[in-house]
Amino acid sequence: MINLKDFEVWFVTGSQHLYGEETLKKVAEHSEQIAKSLNGHSLIPVKVIFKPVVKTPEEILQLCQEASVSIKCIGIITWMHTFSPAKMWIGGLKVLSKPLLHLHTQFNRDIPWSEIDMDFMNLNQSAHGDREFGFIMSRMRLSRKVVVGHWQDEEVIKSLEVWLRAACGWHDWQGGKFCRLGDNMRQVAVTEGDKVEAEIKFGYSVNGFGMGDLVKVINEVGDEEANELMMVYEDAYVLSDSLKENAANRSSLKEAARIEIGLLNFLHAGNFKGFTDTFEDLNGLSQLPGIAVQRLMAHEYGFGAEGDWKTCALVRAMKVMASGLKGGNSFMEDYTYHFASGNNMVLGAHMLEICESIADGKARCEIHPLGIGGKADPVRLVFNVGGGPALNASLVDMGNRFRLLVNEVEAVQPEHALPKLPVARALWKPLPDMKTACAAWILAGGAHHTCYSQNLTTEHLHDFSEMAGIELVRIGKSSTLNQIKNELRWNEGYYK
Ligand code: MN
């Protein structure tokens, strides 16, 4: 499992030599205190590393160079306790390749009304020092997040947390490898895209492998390993009678276990962070991987069905961002609708591959025919997804750019039993309402495949899109169709 505490954010305070040793000493003390306080806060997911106060162009350049090549550093948080003439920052900012958050804070929360003097004013200058720093970043057209408020304020810390989580997802993509087993589902448009552009823009690579490469690894899986995994299934899930020991379909369960072990070994050997498959290329596999994919996603692998590498990579990034949070993230598909006046809903599901991290309660492990692909009946986990706020995110290739589309939804607990539906399923009401949300989604070119999240917000994905330098379109509570249409038109001009 991913442990975000393996990663670091560097806390960097800017100043200059003009103030003299005494003031600079205080600046350093204060900065260290803030860094330590953040580092010890339960909401902050990564290590916060205090860096010595930077006072010259040379120090700033060196720090930015070190941050850019550090394997552990996911980004830097900057703060100008005092005034730090911003031309000093140009050289460093030009080479900085990590995300930057500008924390516009002040060491003292309150003005000490009866005691304030010019010494206090000289020390607590971020109100104008941070403006000077902000100018140079705007002048250089650098994207960053600006967070305003006292460093102990809970809202400020929550904004930092969100950005840090997004930066972890972004960091994970850099040099990340995704594996495509088989090509695309034939003739499908939205799952296609420019893999070369994605590697340039996003830092991860997507490469194809033949099913034979995987089948070879699956064939090497021993009996004992498969039996052990079946015991894990028996513990974790409610098994259908036909899958129990000595029952008719026990051999299918064993085959599913062998597929899971083989897939995991294959992904591990190739150092892959996620994978795609397609039911149109299962050469050598007896069944479409179902439970295997569901469980591998729960182990934080990205996944996209039908060759959908964009959703696969997005699922992985969102799993990294959400690491340690309650709730889950899953590959998802808008499947079918409930068009009932005043109670419109989407039923989300897939042929099989919904991640068990979003399951409400203990899943059932079942076997049913697939009705597509002409293979043996696949074993899968069947469960409901609980209610509450959630979102769907889709990354599409618009030809001249990537667009990240987010629809905030309200998930609802199914009111009816679905005894004949043999797949995991989620029900949700899109915001602001079904008609607006679906029209906006379709106009924006959003895919039928998404990453469904129970624990990330649009703010996470907004911060993420800024790091990636791509367009983000939000469909949420306050959205109107007119506003979305205008935004799409204006963005068309902006990204030209
Ligand atoms: Mn699909």
Short mmCIF file of C-alpha atoms and ligand atoms in Angstrom, two decimals, residues 305-306 331 333 350-351 448-449, ligand 1:
data_model
loop_
_atom_site.label_atom_id
_atom_site.label_comp_id
_atom_site.label_asym_id
_atom_site.label_seq_id
_atom_site.Cartn_x
_atom_site.Cartn_y
_atom_site.Cartn_z
CA ALA A 305 -11.48 -1.58 -19.27
CA GLU A 306 -11.56 -1.88 -23.06
CA PHE A 331 -13.21 2.62 -12.28
CA GLU A 333 -19.25 3.50 -16.07
CA HIS A 350 -19.42 -2.26 -15.38
CA MET A 351 -19.33 -5.70 -16.89
CA HIS A 448 -18.75 6.85 -20.31
CA HIS A 449 -15.78 5.60 -18.26
MN MN B 1 -16.78 -0.03 -20.51
#
